[in-house]
XYZ file of C-alpha atoms in Angstrom:
528
model
C -18.148 -17.883 21.022
C -17.893 -20.148 24.071
C -14.706 -21.681 22.678
C -13.211 -18.211 22.196
C -14.078 -17.160 25.747
C -12.732 -20.458 27.026
C -9.476 -19.917 25.167
C -9.080 -16.387 26.546
C -9.797 -17.635 30.063
C -7.210 -20.393 29.655
C -4.566 -17.904 28.480
C -5.250 -15.576 31.432
C -5.043 -18.497 33.843
C -1.781 -19.689 32.284
C -0.241 -16.215 32.587
C -1.267 -15.932 36.251
C -0.039 -19.424 37.084
C 3.311 -19.037 35.345
C 3.921 -15.312 35.861
C 7.074 -15.892 37.913
C 7.649 -19.641 37.654
C 7.798 -21.244 34.179
C 5.709 -24.212 33.140
C 7.280 -27.646 33.504
C 9.956 -28.200 30.857
C 10.230 -24.474 30.101
C 12.688 -21.821 31.258
C 10.694 -18.597 31.004
C 7.987 -17.182 33.210
C 5.718 -14.531 31.734
C 7.232 -11.821 33.941
C 10.629 -12.297 32.338
C 9.031 -12.387 28.879
C 7.229 -9.118 29.688
C 10.427 -7.440 30.902
C 12.211 -8.465 27.717
C 9.274 -7.158 25.676
C 9.589 -3.728 27.313
C 13.355 -3.694 26.764
C 12.907 -4.843 23.187
C 10.425 -2.038 22.609
C 13.047 0.452 23.723
C 15.747 -0.938 21.451
C 13.334 -1.329 18.532
C 12.115 2.240 18.975
C 15.680 3.372 18.309
C 15.858 0.895 15.419
C 12.585 2.271 14.059
C 13.837 5.865 14.222
C 16.861 4.778 12.231
C 15.243 2.478 9.674
C 12.218 4.656 8.939
C 13.775 8.104 8.921
C 17.578 8.146 9.173
C 18.948 5.180 7.196
C 21.013 5.727 4.057
C 18.334 4.666 1.576
C 16.537 6.812 -0.962
C 13.117 6.194 0.584
C 14.137 7.347 4.080
C 12.538 10.723 4.593
C 15.084 12.572 6.706
C 18.363 11.608 5.044
C 17.044 11.667 1.469
C 13.921 13.775 1.000
C 14.288 16.337 3.801
C 18.002 16.953 3.351
C 17.788 16.640 -0.440
C 20.694 14.211 -0.879
C 21.032 12.910 -4.426
C 20.239 9.196 -4.965
C 23.739 8.361 -6.140
C 25.201 10.238 -3.175
C 22.939 8.219 -0.874
C 24.467 5.130 -2.456
C 27.962 6.547 -1.867
C 27.151 6.965 1.824
C 25.941 3.364 1.717
C 29.384 2.334 0.486
C 30.918 4.123 3.470
C 28.485 2.286 5.740
C 29.494 -1.035 4.151
C 33.170 -0.264 4.773
C 32.380 0.483 8.411
C 30.592 -2.867 8.467
C 33.797 -4.580 7.362
C 35.600 -2.969 10.278
C 32.719 -3.659 12.664
C 32.454 -7.393 11.938
C 35.740 -8.564 13.480
C 35.487 -6.076 16.336
C 31.881 -7.030 17.066
C 32.645 -10.725 17.071
C 35.578 -10.205 19.392
C 33.599 -7.923 21.712
C 30.485 -10.095 21.992
C 32.026 -13.556 22.040
C 34.752 -12.526 24.492
C 32.438 -10.704 26.909
C 32.107 -12.676 30.148
C 30.757 -10.644 33.068
C 28.768 -11.493 36.175
C 25.828 -9.682 34.536
C 26.044 -11.900 31.461
C 27.349 -11.823 27.921
C 24.746 -9.664 26.177
C 22.921 -7.592 28.780
C 25.755 -5.157 29.633
C 26.343 -4.475 25.939
C 22.761 -3.354 25.269
C 23.275 0.001 26.970
C 26.873 0.266 25.760
C 25.549 0.537 22.197
C 22.043 1.951 22.792
C 23.275 5.184 24.371
C 25.494 6.325 21.451
C 22.836 5.188 18.956
C 20.242 7.454 20.579
C 22.659 10.398 20.664
C 23.626 9.935 17.018
C 19.977 9.831 15.920
C 19.355 13.150 17.654
C 22.498 14.504 15.995
C 21.120 13.434 12.592
C 18.109 15.710 13.144
C 20.213 18.736 14.051
C 23.744 18.803 12.627
C 23.025 18.403 8.868
C 20.219 20.952 9.252
C 22.872 23.569 10.002
C 23.945 23.308 6.354
C 20.665 23.622 4.450
C 20.813 25.261 1.030
C 22.283 24.388 -2.357
C 25.574 26.162 -1.649
C 26.095 24.087 1.526
C 25.289 20.730 -0.063
C 28.831 19.345 0.387
C 28.903 20.194 4.091
C 25.464 18.641 4.540
C 26.566 15.490 2.722
C 29.707 15.172 4.884
C 27.712 15.611 8.104
C 25.261 12.881 7.093
C 28.079 10.587 5.959
C 29.964 10.939 9.275
C 26.884 10.358 11.438
C 25.782 7.446 9.230
C 29.229 5.873 9.499
C 29.086 5.995 13.300
C 25.517 4.670 13.326
C 26.687 1.827 11.073
C 28.706 0.582 14.030
C 26.465 1.260 17.043
C 22.982 0.488 15.652
C 23.710 -3.024 14.273
C 25.647 -3.850 17.441
C 22.691 -2.771 19.585
C 20.363 -4.985 17.542
C 22.818 -7.897 17.588
C 23.184 -8.001 21.359
C 19.399 -7.796 21.868
C 18.975 -10.657 19.392
C 21.745 -12.605 21.094
C 20.019 -12.204 24.456
C 16.784 -13.570 22.963
C 18.639 -16.629 21.669
C 20.035 -17.641 25.058
C 17.058 -16.997 27.366
C 15.830 -20.541 26.647
C 17.394 -23.573 24.985
C 14.049 -25.271 24.248
C 13.395 -24.855 20.513
C 9.581 -25.078 20.860
C 9.594 -22.569 23.699
C 11.798 -20.371 21.521
C 9.137 -20.391 18.832
C 6.474 -19.257 21.279
C 8.873 -16.745 22.864
C 9.856 -15.265 19.495
C 6.210 -14.965 18.489
C 5.385 -13.050 21.679
C 8.540 -10.969 21.270
C 7.840 -9.940 17.726
C 4.176 -9.160 18.406
C 4.917 -7.029 21.464
C 8.363 -5.527 20.861
C 7.299 -3.115 18.132
C 4.470 -1.375 19.979
C 6.545 1.754 20.682
C 7.637 1.921 17.051
C 4.036 1.579 15.855
C 2.937 4.379 18.178
C 5.758 6.556 16.855
C 4.662 5.940 13.274
C 1.050 6.770 14.160
C 1.811 9.932 16.111
C 4.490 11.508 13.916
C 2.410 12.231 10.752
C -0.336 14.200 12.614
C 2.346 16.052 14.588
C 4.076 16.798 11.296
C 0.902 18.348 9.862
C 0.478 20.497 12.997
C 4.109 21.613 12.938
C 4.703 22.045 9.198
C 1.302 22.073 7.472
C 1.304 20.549 4.006
C 5.081 19.933 4.220
C 4.334 17.368 6.913
C 7.044 14.720 7.259
C 9.195 16.617 4.769
C 9.991 19.251 7.406
C 13.165 18.916 9.452
C 11.443 20.608 12.431
C 9.366 17.472 12.985
C 12.464 15.381 13.653
C 14.156 18.051 15.749
C 11.139 18.194 18.060
C 10.468 14.456 18.381
C 13.818 12.668 18.172
C 15.171 13.774 21.604
C 12.018 12.549 23.362
C 11.878 9.298 21.411
C 15.552 8.592 22.073
C 15.120 9.095 25.823
C 12.075 6.785 25.913
C 14.009 4.107 24.040
C 16.939 4.207 26.452
C 14.796 4.038 29.595
C 12.745 1.131 28.238
C 15.900 -0.800 27.247
C 16.796 -1.054 30.940
C 14.053 -3.667 31.386
C 15.957 -6.200 29.277
C 19.178 -5.408 31.096
C 17.819 -5.888 34.621
C 14.777 -8.130 34.141
C 16.088 -11.133 32.196
C 18.511 -14.042 32.564
C 20.946 -15.647 30.133
C 20.770 -19.450 30.052
C 23.551 -21.067 28.063
C 24.664 -24.676 28.434
C 28.239 -23.663 29.201
C 30.418 -23.843 32.281
C 30.460 -20.307 33.722
C 33.868 -20.994 35.239
C 35.345 -21.292 31.754
C 35.932 -17.881 30.191
C 35.582 -18.247 26.437
C 38.186 -16.500 24.282
C 37.682 -16.621 20.523
C 40.286 -15.426 18.024
C 39.177 -13.540 14.918
C 40.565 -16.077 12.452
C 38.986 -18.963 14.336
C 35.578 -17.264 14.505
C 35.545 -16.609 10.753
C 36.700 -20.167 10.058
C 33.835 -21.599 12.121
C 31.325 -19.423 10.239
C 32.576 -20.691 6.893
C 32.526 -24.332 8.038
C 28.952 -24.321 9.329
C 26.806 -25.315 6.356
C 23.541 -24.229 7.973
C 24.947 -20.781 8.662
C 25.972 -20.568 5.002
C 22.463 -21.596 3.884
C 20.771 -18.933 6.018
C 23.308 -16.293 4.982
C 22.938 -17.146 1.274
C 19.181 -16.757 1.570
C 19.647 -13.420 3.315
C 21.909 -12.152 0.533
C 19.742 -13.395 -2.336
C 16.566 -12.119 -0.695
C 17.995 -8.778 0.396
C 16.051 -6.817 -2.236
C 12.716 -8.352 -1.276
C 11.758 -5.220 0.647
C 12.166 -2.669 -2.160
C 8.508 -3.245 -3.081
C 7.450 -1.583 0.187
C 6.503 1.706 -1.479
C 4.027 2.823 1.189
C 5.765 6.109 2.005
C 6.084 7.159 -1.632
C 2.474 6.167 -2.351
C 1.228 8.362 0.509
C 3.500 11.362 -0.040
C 3.788 11.477 -3.827
C 0.811 9.589 -5.296
C -1.921 10.969 -3.023
C -3.059 14.562 -2.674
C -1.817 16.476 0.369
C -2.497 16.800 3.277
C -4.553 13.620 2.765
C -1.420 11.590 2.035
C 0.339 12.654 5.245
C -2.723 11.718 7.297
C -3.144 8.404 5.480
C 0.545 7.651 6.073
C 0.010 7.464 9.832
C -3.027 5.186 9.517
C -1.387 3.040 6.839
C 1.755 2.690 8.953
C -0.334 1.508 11.909
C -2.331 -0.990 9.860
C 0.708 -2.292 8.005
C 2.525 -2.642 11.312
C -0.397 -4.644 12.673
C -0.040 -6.843 9.605
C 3.050 -8.379 11.201
C 1.038 -9.692 14.145
C -0.897 -12.587 12.545
C 2.248 -13.681 10.705
C 4.262 -13.695 13.929
C 1.587 -15.725 15.686
C 1.310 -18.228 12.849
C 5.070 -18.658 12.292
C 5.759 -21.007 15.255
C 2.608 -22.987 14.413
C 3.796 -23.458 10.836
C 7.282 -24.420 11.984
C 5.965 -26.966 14.502
C 3.381 -28.402 12.119
C 5.395 -28.673 8.901
C 8.998 -28.194 10.015
C 11.150 -25.075 9.717
C 12.473 -25.908 6.248
C 9.021 -26.216 4.676
C 7.857 -23.124 6.564
C 10.809 -21.105 5.218
C 10.109 -22.255 1.667
C 6.455 -21.317 2.080
C 7.076 -17.767 3.327
C 9.472 -17.028 0.455
C 6.975 -18.332 -2.088
C 4.216 -16.278 -0.469
C 6.435 -13.200 -0.650
C 6.651 -13.636 -4.420
C 2.890 -14.180 -4.738
C 2.073 -11.021 -2.753
C 4.496 -8.793 -4.656
C 4.128 -9.591 -8.350
C 0.356 -8.791 -8.595
C 1.080 -5.163 -7.595
C 2.017 -4.586 -11.247
C -1.678 -4.630 -12.154
C -2.598 -1.821 -9.755
C 0.095 0.832 -10.194
C -2.507 3.582 -10.517
C -4.531 2.533 -7.452
C -2.797 3.850 -4.286
C -5.137 2.245 -1.774
C -4.893 -1.171 -3.428
C -1.099 -0.865 -3.394
C -1.304 -0.189 0.344
C -3.420 -3.331 0.757
C -0.664 -5.349 -0.910
C 1.920 -3.796 1.408
C -0.290 -4.849 4.327
C -0.466 -8.434 3.012
C 3.311 -8.437 2.517
C 3.736 -7.414 6.151
C 1.654 -10.395 7.255
C 4.116 -12.552 5.357
C 7.065 -10.619 6.794
C 5.833 -11.656 10.230
C 6.159 -15.267 9.146
C 9.869 -14.701 8.502
C 10.583 -15.117 12.226
C 10.824 -18.785 11.259
C 14.360 -17.983 10.097
C 15.150 -16.370 13.482
C 14.229 -19.636 15.205
C 16.477 -21.450 12.719
C 19.329 -19.067 13.601
C 19.138 -20.036 17.267
C 19.072 -23.745 16.404
C 22.127 -23.353 14.175
C 24.029 -21.693 17.027
C 23.244 -24.689 19.232
C 24.516 -26.915 16.432
C 27.735 -24.918 16.316
C 28.200 -25.242 20.071
C 27.739 -28.992 19.748
C 30.196 -29.187 16.882
C 32.944 -26.892 18.191
C 32.161 -26.443 21.891
C 31.809 -22.653 21.484
C 28.981 -20.103 21.512
C 29.569 -17.761 18.552
C 26.519 -15.464 18.450
C 28.730 -12.420 17.912
C 30.689 -13.819 14.970
C 27.696 -15.466 13.315
C 25.444 -12.401 13.466
C 28.033 -9.831 12.485
C 29.698 -11.970 9.828
C 26.327 -12.389 8.132
C 25.605 -8.643 8.321
C 29.019 -7.952 6.820
C 28.458 -10.372 3.930
C 25.046 -8.831 3.225
C 26.562 -5.339 3.464
C 29.269 -6.253 0.937
C 26.672 -7.467 -1.521
C 24.642 -4.425 -0.586
C 27.257 -2.145 -2.136
C 25.940 -3.393 -5.451
C 22.312 -4.131 -4.612
C 21.631 -0.795 -2.896
C 22.692 0.894 -6.122
C 19.517 -0.432 -7.741
C 16.990 2.098 -6.407
C 19.237 5.177 -6.820
C 20.041 4.062 -10.369
C 16.331 3.689 -11.148
C 15.547 7.121 -9.684
C 18.329 8.788 -11.615
C 17.431 6.948 -14.837
C 13.686 7.587 -14.757
C 13.520 10.758 -12.658
C 16.563 12.583 -13.987
C 17.625 13.575 -10.482
C 20.968 15.355 -10.499
C 22.588 18.325 -8.799
C 20.556 20.774 -10.863
C 17.204 19.335 -9.810
C 17.710 19.492 -6.046
C 16.020 22.539 -4.535
C 17.708 24.986 -2.241
C 15.371 24.287 0.655
C 12.945 21.439 1.273
C 11.289 21.402 -2.170
C 13.682 18.780 -3.432
C 13.944 16.557 -6.453
C 12.023 13.635 -4.965
C 8.791 15.497 -5.654
C 9.280 14.459 -9.272
C 7.606 11.241 -8.143
C 4.297 13.114 -8.222
C 4.529 12.706 -12.021
C 2.449 9.604 -12.810
C 4.549 8.403 -15.755
C 7.806 8.717 -13.815
C 6.352 7.133 -10.677
C 4.908 4.146 -12.548
C 8.270 3.365 -14.142
C 9.940 3.452 -10.730
C 7.261 1.308 -9.079
C 7.308 -1.200 -11.948
C 11.065 -1.665 -11.699
C 11.066 -2.053 -7.907
C 8.241 -4.619 -7.930
C 9.982 -6.769 -10.525
C 13.281 -6.640 -8.623
C 11.575 -7.536 -5.311
C 9.788 -10.474 -6.949
C 13.042 -11.868 -8.348
C 14.738 -11.465 -4.973
C 11.933 -13.358 -3.219
C 12.360 -16.269 -5.605
C 16.144 -16.375 -5.282
C 15.996 -16.195 -1.477
C 13.932 -19.376 -1.429
C 16.486 -21.556 -3.242
C 19.032 -22.182 -0.399
C 16.358 -23.697 1.855
C 16.022 -26.676 -0.457
C 19.393 -27.758 1.008
C 18.499 -27.245 4.706
C 18.165 -30.608 6.496
C 18.551 -29.716 10.202
C 15.428 -31.246 11.825
C 13.804 -30.605 15.208
C 14.603 -34.191 16.192
C 18.273 -33.621 15.485
C 18.201 -30.372 17.485
C 16.607 -32.099 20.498
C 19.366 -34.720 20.438
C 22.016 -31.994 20.337
C 20.490 -30.147 23.306
C 20.475 -33.404 25.282
C 24.152 -33.933 24.498
C 25.024 -30.346 25.499
C 23.268 -30.926 28.817
C 25.349 -34.092 29.310
C 28.560 -32.224 28.600
C 27.676 -29.431 31.018
C 26.919 -31.878 33.837
C 30.196 -33.681 33.199
C 32.181 -30.431 32.999
C 30.776 -29.143 36.295
C 31.527 -32.417 38.121
C 27.951 -33.589 38.557
C 27.282 -37.099 39.787
C 27.018 -39.703 37.083
C 23.468 -40.442 38.168
C 22.519 -36.859 37.299
C 23.626 -37.231 33.687
C 20.730 -38.323 31.441
C 21.160 -41.761 29.901
C 22.244 -41.990 26.298
C 24.306 -39.869 23.974
C 23.925 -38.946 20.349
C 25.742 -42.055 19.205
C 26.755 -45.440 20.636
C 30.352 -44.919 19.559
C 32.807 -42.323 20.983
C 32.708 -40.387 17.741
C 29.378 -38.970 16.619
C 28.641 -38.560 12.928
C 27.183 -35.162 12.079
C 24.710 -34.285 9.365
C 27.469 -33.040 7.126
C 29.399 -36.319 7.340
C 32.157 -35.102 9.682
C 32.907 -36.668 13.031
C 33.632 -35.174 16.424
C 34.450 -36.665 19.791
C 31.260 -36.169 21.777
C 33.170 -35.640 25.022
C 35.968 -33.511 23.592
C 34.702 -31.318 20.714
């Protein structure tokens, strides 16, 4: 007990001491971390509104269940979204990597993309609702497709620029680990509150229909969108971008060059391959369907709010442990571990298909492991530093959006999985969709049908977890190597800005003019 109190006292003292001024060797004071946490909460609230209720997946309540869109039509909208992603990737890379303002590279773009995202989410709650009824299905489908297509540009861009800002607030990889852990623990508080509050509000507004009523979203989305936008201002005005580049040099990156650099960076390809192969890992998160279709109502709606809170809290210990694992065992071993743990926490669900509360426990355990996946976010930032060392350019925009585009392309096929399963086992077609809100997804209340769906999704998620682990066996970028690269980037910056020779730290990455990289290629250390 005394050790615990001593630890708490030490943390409080550290926060007070370094509230404005960072600790020696670090870049971030706690005030700046707190401002970014508030801004991240705003952006992630908008992300949470989208991912939980308005995304084009069959388990999103608003777009699928409430509006009664057929599973295969949801997939078709997903194809449209993927096409938009193909258009977005080159534009996003050009926009982000060619933005050079006195306010920074990422901060001005947060609001540029957050404002239309918030407006489109509100539109999703209202415009398709004008076309409810079986005879207006086509109009409803078109409205959702158009709004989803626009969101497919603004929402990923909003997330990308927030992530890019996080990557350049400090160049110290150990401080990044701590910073990311704090970020991921604190930046989803608004989203968790939303998920807690919405189900009880839904019961008050719509009774047993609960979250299946469009009125719930029409009442709450405008308020939630406004809160998200106001909070996002904290990241815009309360943080600094710290990149080891000469601010007098305005970077201009051509599309073909940006794509070429992505394809030549082996560590980027490893992380992207893992993302593609592991993209179906999350289909085993069946919490919403368990609460709404396996449990009796209104119990299920009430449990949904509590389960969402608890499962959200499940991320916290994983986020705290992730930097510790990475520092103790190295990022490669940590990444292999979290993928293996994902498999081990998914496959046993097959034994408990008829036990809703036990299934929710497994979802909670999976979320603990999902928190550990911030290890790969730390690796992303390191790989960007490696790219700057290798080519002399910061390519956050191209790297992030190119990866999302690749995953989206594969997603055209992989996102077909769940709709295909629903149509195969549930027999959902145009004749089974109700005229109002009593739609075909309620067929999941049938135990035999539901068990077949759950069984298929669990097996697919388990396979995806295993496949996503394989690329990390080839990842050999160590913390020692990263520290050497950061030292060299500091040398280059001092030389580029005309600093005195005495100010340049002694030593370079190699004794010869050309430095040999991990992949066997050579670059001139002074002229990349």
